[in-house]
mmCIF file with all atom_site columns, C-alpha atoms in Angstrom:
data_model
loop_
_atom_site.group_PDB
_atom_site.id
_atom_site.type_symbol
_atom_site.label_atom_id
_atom_site.label_alt_id
_atom_site.label_comp_id
_atom_site.label_asym_id
_atom_site.label_entity_id
_atom_site.label_seq_id
_atom_site.pdbx_PDB_ins_code
_atom_site.Cartn_x
_atom_site.Cartn_y
_atom_site.Cartn_z
_atom_site.occupancy
_atom_site.B_iso_or_equiv
_atom_site.pdbx_formal_charge
_atom_site.auth_seq_id
_atom_site.auth_comp_id
_atom_site.auth_asym_id
_atom_site.auth_atom_id
_atom_site.pdbx_PDB_model_num
ATOM 1  C CA . MET A 1 1  ? -7.940 -15.152 4.054   1.00 76.00 ? 6  MET A CA 1
ATOM 2  C CA . PHE A 1 2  ? -9.141 -12.912 1.024   1.00 87.00 ? 7  PHE A CA 1
ATOM 3  C CA . GLU A 1 3  ? -9.568 -10.076 3.170   1.00 92.00 ? 8  GLU A CA 1
ATOM 4  C CA . GLU A 1 4  ? -6.020 -10.384 4.606   1.00 92.00 ? 9  GLU A CA 1
ATOM 5  C CA . PHE A 1 5  ? -4.802 -10.764 1.237   1.00 89.00 ? 10 PHE A CA 1
ATOM 6  C CA . VAL A 1 6  ? -6.533 -7.309  -0.036  1.00 89.00 ? 11 VAL A CA 1
ATOM 7  C CA . LYS A 1 7  ? -5.124 -5.654  3.139   1.00 93.00 ? 12 LYS A CA 1
ATOM 8  C CA . PHE A 1 8  ? -1.719 -6.839  2.463   1.00 92.00 ? 13 PHE A CA 1
ATOM 9  C CA . SER A 1 9  ? -1.792 -6.083  -1.113  1.00 93.00 ? 14 SER A CA 1
ATOM 10 C CA . GLY A 1 10 ? -3.361 -2.435  -0.172  1.00 92.00 ? 15 GLY A CA 1
ATOM 11 C CA . LYS A 1 11 ? -0.241 -2.015  1.942   1.00 95.00 ? 16 LYS A CA 1
ATOM 12 C CA . SER A 1 12 ? 2.233  -2.945  -0.383  1.00 95.00 ? 17 SER A CA 1
ATOM 13 C CA . VAL A 1 13 ? 0.872  -0.755  -2.992  1.00 95.00 ? 18 VAL A CA 1
ATOM 14 C CA . LEU A 1 14 ? 0.883  2.200   -0.617  1.00 95.00 ? 19 LEU A CA 1
ATOM 15 C CA . LEU A 1 15 ? 4.157  1.274   0.588   1.00 96.00 ? 20 LEU A CA 1
ATOM 16 C CA . VAL A 1 16 ? 5.322  1.240   -3.430  1.00 96.00 ? 21 VAL A CA 1
ATOM 17 C CA . ALA A 1 17 ? 3.661  4.449   -3.916  1.00 96.00 ? 22 ALA A CA 1
ATOM 18 C CA . ARG A 1 18 ? 5.297  6.665   -1.051  1.00 97.00 ? 23 ARG A CA 1
ATOM 19 C CA . LEU A 1 19 ? 8.564  5.091   -2.196  1.00 97.00 ? 24 LEU A CA 1
ATOM 20 C CA . HIS A 1 20 ? 8.081  6.119   -5.820  1.00 95.00 ? 25 HIS A CA 1
ATOM 21 C CA . ILE A 1 21 ? 7.245  9.620   -4.952  1.00 96.00 ? 26 ILE A CA 1
ATOM 22 C CA . ASP A 1 22 ? 10.247 9.661   -2.849  1.00 97.00 ? 27 ASP A CA 1
ATOM 23 C CA . LEU A 1 23 ? 12.455 8.741   -5.438  1.00 95.00 ? 28 LEU A CA 1
ATOM 24 C CA . CYS A 1 24 ? 10.705 11.213  -8.225  1.00 94.00 ? 29 CYS A CA 1
ATOM 25 C CA . ARG A 1 25 ? 11.187 13.807  -5.491  1.00 96.00 ? 30 ARG A CA 1
ATOM 26 C CA . LEU A 1 26 ? 14.988 12.894  -5.102  1.00 95.00 ? 31 LEU A CA 1
ATOM 27 C CA . ALA A 1 27 ? 15.322 12.680  -8.981  1.00 94.00 ? 32 ALA A CA 1
ATOM 28 C CA . SER A 1 28 ? 14.011 16.110  -9.313  1.00 95.00 ? 33 SER A CA 1
ATOM 29 C CA . VAL A 1 29 ? 16.024 17.628  -6.359  1.00 93.00 ? 34 VAL A CA 1
ATOM 30 C CA . LEU A 1 30 ? 19.339 16.009  -8.057  1.00 92.00 ? 35 LEU A CA 1
ATOM 31 C CA . CYS A 1 31 ? 18.058 16.866  -11.778 1.00 91.00 ? 36 CYS A CA 1
ATOM 32 C CA . SER A 1 32 ? 17.561 20.764  -10.546 1.00 89.00 ? 37 SER A CA 1
ATOM 33 C CA . ARG A 1 33 ? 21.352 21.166  -9.545  1.00 80.00 ? 38 ARG A CA 1
#
C-alpha cells in the first residue's frame, strides 16, 4: 500500500509540475505582448 501511495504522489507531483510549467509559459507569452 505504501508503494502505491508513493507512486500516486510521484504522479501527482509530475502532473502539478507540468501544469505549473504550462502556466508559467502561458504567463510569459501573455506578458511579452
